[in-house]
């Protein structure tokens, strides 16, 4: 918080179009000053890296009406999951420091919701105890759409009963599914995808309720 605007004096320029001062790039300049200063003060490399990262990215664009979930994912990638809570707290403190209301506005809460959505591990066939390679190596299946149908059919069962998510159980279940026609397998796979979408939407609804946003 002490360092986040330290680059403003060096970047202060008059914007004649707006007839006001601008500080374009102050977060980049500030990050360099922060790193150099903290290293001179003999802080640990981890601490220097974390604070410098927060200063560098504190100007992140947070208008949920214009930003995309992929852009939020890029922000998470830039600053690291371990720094997400700190960067949001820094933005809240920055608002208070500039005289804005203490309460979190809808826009900030919506952005926090988007961050949590971007950071979560989505429910998918990747969460199964086996994968397509297992089906090919242990059941002799060939690459093709049947593998996807079977994995989604297995996922539907696991969503209903997570205790079934063991390699042994799923392998045996897959053997039984192999006896079905491709058309029947396709129907089961589509049903599994629908179940996945329902479960995914439930998770997203809970996240949005947590932040009182839509």
Short mmCIF file of N, CA and C in Angstrom, two decimals, residues 72-180:
data_model
loop_
_atom_site.label_atom_id
_atom_site.label_comp_id
_atom_site.label_asym_id
_atom_site.label_seq_id
_atom_site.Cartn_x
_atom_site.Cartn_y
_atom_site.Cartn_z
N UNK A 72 -9.57 -12.17 -17.13
CA UNK A 72 -9.40 -12.37 -15.69
C UNK A 72 -8.42 -13.51 -15.45
N UNK A 73 -8.53 -14.56 -16.25
CA UNK A 73 -7.59 -15.68 -16.12
C UNK A 73 -6.16 -15.23 -16.38
N UNK A 74 -6.00 -14.32 -17.34
CA UNK A 74 -4.65 -13.81 -17.63
C UNK A 74 -4.10 -13.02 -16.44
N UNK A 75 -4.98 -12.25 -15.78
CA UNK A 75 -4.55 -11.51 -14.60
C UNK A 75 -4.10 -12.47 -13.50
N UNK A 76 -4.87 -13.52 -13.28
CA UNK A 76 -4.52 -14.52 -12.27
C UNK A 76 -3.17 -15.14 -12.62
N UNK A 77 -2.96 -15.38 -13.91
CA UNK A 77 -1.69 -15.96 -14.36
C UNK A 77 -0.53 -15.01 -14.11
N UNK A 78 -0.75 -13.71 -14.32
CA UNK A 78 0.30 -12.71 -14.13
C UNK A 78 0.71 -12.58 -12.66
N UNK A 79 -0.28 -12.51 -11.79
CA UNK A 79 0.04 -12.19 -10.39
C UNK A 79 0.10 -13.42 -9.49
N UNK A 80 -0.43 -14.56 -9.95
CA UNK A 80 -0.40 -15.78 -9.15
C UNK A 80 -1.60 -15.89 -8.22
N UNK A 81 -2.11 -17.11 -8.08
CA UNK A 81 -3.28 -17.33 -7.21
C UNK A 81 -3.01 -16.89 -5.77
N UNK A 82 -1.76 -17.05 -5.35
CA UNK A 82 -1.43 -16.73 -3.96
C UNK A 82 -1.50 -15.23 -3.68
N UNK A 83 -1.55 -14.40 -4.73
CA UNK A 83 -1.59 -12.95 -4.53
C UNK A 83 -2.96 -12.33 -4.82
N UNK A 84 -3.93 -13.15 -5.21
CA UNK A 84 -5.23 -12.63 -5.61
C UNK A 84 -5.92 -11.85 -4.48
N UNK A 85 -5.96 -12.44 -3.31
CA UNK A 85 -6.65 -11.78 -2.18
C UNK A 85 -5.97 -10.45 -1.86
N UNK A 86 -4.63 -10.43 -1.93
CA UNK A 86 -3.88 -9.21 -1.62
C UNK A 86 -4.16 -8.11 -2.65
N UNK A 87 -4.24 -8.46 -3.94
CA UNK A 87 -4.43 -7.44 -4.97
C UNK A 87 -5.83 -6.83 -4.85
N UNK A 88 -6.82 -7.65 -4.48
CA UNK A 88 -8.18 -7.13 -4.29
C UNK A 88 -8.24 -6.23 -3.06
N UNK A 89 -7.58 -6.64 -1.98
CA UNK A 89 -7.54 -5.82 -0.78
C UNK A 89 -6.85 -4.48 -1.05
N UNK A 90 -5.80 -4.53 -1.88
CA UNK A 90 -5.10 -3.30 -2.24
C UNK A 90 -6.03 -2.36 -3.00
N UNK A 91 -6.82 -2.92 -3.92
CA UNK A 91 -7.77 -2.10 -4.67
C UNK A 91 -8.82 -1.49 -3.74
N UNK A 92 -9.30 -2.26 -2.77
CA UNK A 92 -10.29 -1.75 -1.81
C UNK A 92 -9.69 -0.61 -0.99
N UNK A 93 -8.45 -0.81 -0.51
CA UNK A 93 -7.78 0.23 0.29
C UNK A 93 -7.52 1.48 -0.55
N UNK A 94 -7.19 1.27 -1.82
CA UNK A 94 -6.95 2.40 -2.72
C UNK A 94 -8.23 3.22 -2.88
N UNK A 95 -9.37 2.54 -2.98
CA UNK A 95 -10.66 3.24 -3.08
C UNK A 95 -10.90 4.10 -1.83
N UNK A 96 -10.67 3.49 -0.67
CA UNK A 96 -10.91 4.22 0.59
C UNK A 96 -9.96 5.41 0.69
N UNK A 97 -8.69 5.19 0.28
CA UNK A 97 -7.69 6.25 0.36
C UNK A 97 -7.98 7.43 -0.54
N UNK A 98 -8.74 7.20 -1.60
CA UNK A 98 -9.08 8.30 -2.52
C UNK A 98 -10.45 8.90 -2.20
N UNK A 99 -10.99 8.51 -1.05
CA UNK A 99 -12.24 9.13 -0.60
C UNK A 99 -13.51 8.46 -1.09
N UNK A 100 -13.38 7.30 -1.73
CA UNK A 100 -14.57 6.60 -2.20
C UNK A 100 -15.20 5.84 -1.04
N UNK A 101 -16.48 5.44 -1.19
CA UNK A 101 -17.17 4.73 -0.09
C UNK A 101 -16.43 3.47 0.33
N UNK A 102 -16.53 3.13 1.61
CA UNK A 102 -15.85 1.95 2.13
C UNK A 102 -16.46 0.65 1.62
N UNK A 103 -17.79 0.66 1.45
CA UNK A 103 -18.43 -0.58 1.03
C UNK A 103 -18.00 -0.98 -0.38
N UNK A 104 -18.01 -2.28 -0.64
CA UNK A 104 -17.61 -2.76 -1.95
C UNK A 104 -18.73 -2.53 -2.95
N UNK A 105 -18.49 -1.79 -4.02
CA UNK A 105 -19.52 -1.54 -5.02
C UNK A 105 -19.82 -2.81 -5.81
N UNK A 106 -20.96 -2.82 -6.49
CA UNK A 106 -21.35 -4.00 -7.27
C UNK A 106 -20.27 -4.39 -8.27
N UNK A 107 -19.65 -3.40 -8.92
CA UNK A 107 -18.65 -3.69 -9.94
C UNK A 107 -17.47 -4.46 -9.38
N UNK A 108 -17.02 -4.09 -8.18
CA UNK A 108 -15.89 -4.78 -7.57
C UNK A 108 -16.30 -6.19 -7.13
N UNK A 109 -17.51 -6.29 -6.56
CA UNK A 109 -17.99 -7.62 -6.13
C UNK A 109 -18.16 -8.55 -7.32
N UNK A 110 -18.65 -8.01 -8.43
CA UNK A 110 -18.81 -8.82 -9.64
C UNK A 110 -17.44 -9.29 -10.14
N UNK A 111 -16.46 -8.40 -10.06
CA UNK A 111 -15.12 -8.77 -10.51
C UNK A 111 -14.53 -9.85 -9.60
N UNK A 112 -14.76 -9.73 -8.28
CA UNK A 112 -14.30 -10.77 -7.36
C UNK A 112 -14.94 -12.11 -7.69
N UNK A 113 -16.22 -12.07 -8.04
CA UNK A 113 -16.91 -13.29 -8.44
C UNK A 113 -16.26 -13.89 -9.68
N UNK A 114 -15.90 -13.04 -10.65
CA UNK A 114 -15.27 -13.52 -11.87
C UNK A 114 -13.89 -14.11 -11.58
N UNK A 115 -13.17 -13.53 -10.62
CA UNK A 115 -11.86 -14.05 -10.24
C UNK A 115 -12.02 -15.46 -9.68
N UNK A 116 -13.01 -15.64 -8.80
CA UNK A 116 -13.21 -16.96 -8.20
C UNK A 116 -13.64 -17.98 -9.26
N UNK A 117 -14.45 -17.54 -10.20
CA UNK A 117 -14.84 -18.42 -11.30
C UNK A 117 -13.62 -18.84 -12.12
N UNK A 118 -12.75 -17.88 -12.38
CA UNK A 118 -11.56 -18.15 -13.19
C UNK A 118 -10.58 -19.07 -12.47
N UNK A 119 -10.55 -18.99 -11.14
CA UNK A 119 -9.58 -19.76 -10.36
C UNK A 119 -10.06 -21.17 -10.01
N UNK A 120 -11.35 -21.39 -10.08
CA UNK A 120 -11.86 -22.68 -9.63
C UNK A 120 -11.44 -23.80 -10.59
N UNK A 121 -11.41 -25.02 -10.08
CA UNK A 121 -11.16 -26.18 -10.92
C UNK A 121 -12.51 -26.68 -11.41
N UNK A 122 -12.85 -26.44 -12.67
CA UNK A 122 -14.17 -26.83 -13.16
C UNK A 122 -14.38 -28.33 -13.13
N UNK A 123 -15.63 -28.74 -12.90
CA UNK A 123 -15.97 -30.15 -12.93
C UNK A 123 -15.83 -30.62 -14.38
N UNK A 124 -15.06 -31.67 -14.60
CA UNK A 124 -14.86 -32.17 -15.95
C UNK A 124 -14.40 -33.62 -15.91
N UNK A 125 -14.26 -34.24 -17.09
CA UNK A 125 -13.80 -35.62 -17.14
C UNK A 125 -12.37 -35.73 -16.60
N UNK A 126 -11.66 -34.60 -16.51
CA UNK A 126 -10.31 -34.62 -15.95
C UNK A 126 -10.31 -35.01 -14.48
N UNK A 127 -11.47 -34.85 -13.82
CA UNK A 127 -11.54 -35.18 -12.40
C UNK A 127 -11.79 -36.68 -12.17
N UNK A 128 -11.97 -37.44 -13.25
CA UNK A 128 -12.18 -38.89 -13.11
C UNK A 128 -10.86 -39.58 -12.74
N UNK A 129 -11.00 -40.74 -12.10
CA UNK A 129 -9.82 -41.50 -11.67
C UNK A 129 -9.14 -42.22 -12.83
N UNK A 130 -9.73 -42.17 -14.01
CA UNK A 130 -9.07 -42.71 -15.21
C UNK A 130 -9.26 -41.74 -16.37
N UNK A 131 -8.52 -41.98 -17.44
CA UNK A 131 -8.64 -41.09 -18.60
C UNK A 131 -8.67 -41.92 -19.88
N UNK A 132 -8.66 -41.22 -21.00
CA UNK A 132 -8.72 -41.90 -22.28
C UNK A 132 -7.56 -42.84 -22.51
N UNK A 133 -6.38 -42.49 -22.00
CA UNK A 133 -5.21 -43.36 -22.16
C UNK A 133 -5.41 -44.68 -21.44
N UNK A 134 -6.06 -44.61 -20.27
CA UNK A 134 -6.35 -45.84 -19.52
C UNK A 134 -7.30 -46.73 -20.30
N UNK A 135 -8.33 -46.14 -20.88
CA UNK A 135 -9.29 -46.91 -21.66
C UNK A 135 -8.62 -47.59 -22.84
N UNK A 136 -7.67 -46.89 -23.46
CA UNK A 136 -6.99 -47.48 -24.62
C UNK A 136 -6.00 -48.57 -24.21
N UNK A 137 -5.28 -48.34 -23.10
CA UNK A 137 -4.25 -49.31 -22.69
C UNK A 137 -4.84 -50.55 -22.02
N UNK A 138 -5.89 -50.36 -21.21
CA UNK A 138 -6.43 -51.49 -20.44
C UNK A 138 -7.61 -52.17 -21.12
N UNK A 139 -8.33 -51.45 -21.97
CA UNK A 139 -9.49 -52.05 -22.63
C UNK A 139 -9.28 -52.22 -24.12
N UNK A 140 -8.11 -51.82 -24.60
CA UNK A 140 -7.81 -52.00 -26.02
C UNK A 140 -8.64 -51.12 -26.95
N UNK A 141 -9.16 -50.00 -26.43
CA UNK A 141 -9.96 -49.11 -27.28
C UNK A 141 -9.06 -48.32 -28.23
N UNK A 142 -9.63 -47.95 -29.34
CA UNK A 142 -8.92 -47.12 -30.31
C UNK A 142 -9.36 -45.66 -30.14
N UNK A 143 -8.48 -44.71 -30.49
CA UNK A 143 -8.88 -43.29 -30.40
C UNK A 143 -10.14 -43.04 -31.22
N UNK A 144 -11.03 -42.23 -30.68
CA UNK A 144 -12.27 -41.93 -31.38
C UNK A 144 -13.32 -41.39 -30.45
N UNK A 145 -14.49 -41.05 -30.97
CA UNK A 145 -15.56 -40.44 -30.15
C UNK A 145 -16.10 -41.34 -29.06
N UNK A 146 -15.97 -42.68 -29.22
CA UNK A 146 -16.50 -43.60 -28.21
C UNK A 146 -15.84 -43.36 -26.85
N UNK A 147 -14.56 -42.99 -26.87
CA UNK A 147 -13.85 -42.73 -25.61
C UNK A 147 -14.51 -41.56 -24.88
N UNK A 148 -14.82 -40.49 -25.63
CA UNK A 148 -15.48 -39.33 -25.02
C UNK A 148 -16.85 -39.68 -24.48
N UNK A 149 -17.61 -40.48 -25.22
CA UNK A 149 -18.94 -40.89 -24.76
C UNK A 149 -18.85 -41.64 -23.43
N UNK A 150 -17.89 -42.58 -23.37
CA UNK A 150 -17.74 -43.39 -22.15
C UNK A 150 -17.31 -42.53 -20.97
N UNK A 151 -16.35 -41.64 -21.19
CA UNK A 151 -15.88 -40.78 -20.10
C UNK A 151 -17.00 -39.90 -19.55
N UNK A 152 -17.85 -39.35 -20.41
CA UNK A 152 -18.95 -38.52 -19.95
C UNK A 152 -20.03 -39.34 -19.26
N UNK A 153 -20.23 -40.58 -19.72
CA UNK A 153 -21.17 -41.47 -19.05
C UNK A 153 -20.67 -41.81 -17.65
N UNK A 154 -19.37 -42.06 -17.53
CA UNK A 154 -18.77 -42.35 -16.23
C UNK A 154 -18.86 -41.12 -15.31
N UNK A 155 -18.64 -39.95 -15.88
CA UNK A 155 -18.69 -38.72 -15.09
C UNK A 155 -20.08 -38.52 -14.49
N UNK A 156 -21.12 -38.83 -15.26
CA UNK A 156 -22.47 -38.67 -14.73
C UNK A 156 -22.67 -39.53 -13.48
N UNK A 157 -22.15 -40.76 -13.51
CA UNK A 157 -22.27 -41.65 -12.36
C UNK A 157 -21.51 -41.09 -11.16
N UNK A 158 -20.31 -40.56 -11.43
CA UNK A 158 -19.48 -40.01 -10.34
C UNK A 158 -20.14 -38.77 -9.73
N UNK A 159 -20.78 -37.95 -10.56
CA UNK A 159 -21.46 -36.77 -10.04
C UNK A 159 -22.60 -37.16 -9.11
N UNK A 160 -23.27 -38.27 -9.42
CA UNK A 160 -24.35 -38.77 -8.57
C UNK A 160 -23.81 -39.41 -7.31
N UNK A 161 -22.66 -40.08 -7.43
CA UNK A 161 -22.07 -40.77 -6.28
C UNK A 161 -20.54 -40.70 -6.37
N UNK A 162 -19.92 -39.69 -5.73
CA UNK A 162 -18.46 -39.50 -5.81
C UNK A 162 -17.65 -40.71 -5.35
N UNK A 163 -18.24 -41.58 -4.52
CA UNK A 163 -17.49 -42.75 -4.04
C UNK A 163 -17.17 -43.72 -5.17
N UNK A 164 -17.85 -43.57 -6.30
CA UNK A 164 -17.59 -44.44 -7.45
C UNK A 164 -16.35 -44.02 -8.23
N UNK A 165 -15.77 -42.92 -7.86
CA UNK A 165 -14.62 -42.41 -8.61
C UNK A 165 -13.32 -43.09 -8.21
N UNK A 166 -13.26 -44.39 -8.52
CA UNK A 166 -12.03 -45.15 -8.32
C UNK A 166 -11.67 -45.79 -9.65
N UNK A 167 -10.39 -46.00 -9.88
CA UNK A 167 -9.95 -46.56 -11.15
C UNK A 167 -10.54 -47.95 -11.36
N UNK A 168 -10.60 -48.74 -10.29
CA UNK A 168 -11.10 -50.10 -10.39
C UNK A 168 -12.58 -50.11 -10.81
N UNK A 169 -13.39 -49.32 -10.10
CA UNK A 169 -14.82 -49.30 -10.40
C UNK A 169 -15.08 -48.78 -11.81
N UNK A 170 -14.43 -47.68 -12.17
CA UNK A 170 -14.68 -47.06 -13.46
C UNK A 170 -14.21 -47.95 -14.62
N UNK A 171 -13.11 -48.67 -14.40
CA UNK A 171 -12.63 -49.58 -15.44
C UNK A 171 -13.64 -50.68 -15.69
N UNK A 172 -14.18 -51.26 -14.60
CA UNK A 172 -15.19 -52.31 -14.74
C UNK A 172 -16.45 -51.77 -15.40
N UNK A 173 -16.84 -50.57 -15.00
CA UNK A 173 -18.04 -49.95 -15.59
C UNK A 173 -17.82 -49.69 -17.07
N UNK A 174 -16.62 -49.26 -17.43
CA UNK A 174 -16.30 -48.98 -18.83
C UNK A 174 -16.38 -50.26 -19.67
N UNK A 175 -15.97 -51.39 -19.10
CA UNK A 175 -16.06 -52.67 -19.81
C UNK A 175 -17.51 -52.97 -20.17
N UNK A 176 -18.42 -52.69 -19.23
CA UNK A 176 -19.83 -52.91 -19.49
C UNK A 176 -20.37 -51.97 -20.56
N UNK A 177 -19.90 -50.73 -20.52
CA UNK A 177 -20.37 -49.75 -21.50
C UNK A 177 -19.90 -50.09 -22.92
N UNK A 178 -18.76 -50.77 -23.02
CA UNK A 178 -18.24 -51.14 -24.32
C UNK A 178 -19.17 -52.09 -25.07
N UNK A 179 -20.02 -52.79 -24.34
CA UNK A 179 -20.94 -53.74 -24.96
C UNK A 179 -22.12 -53.04 -25.62
N UNK A 180 -22.31 -51.76 -25.32
CA UNK A 180 -23.41 -51.01 -25.92
C UNK A 180 -23.08 -50.59 -27.35
#
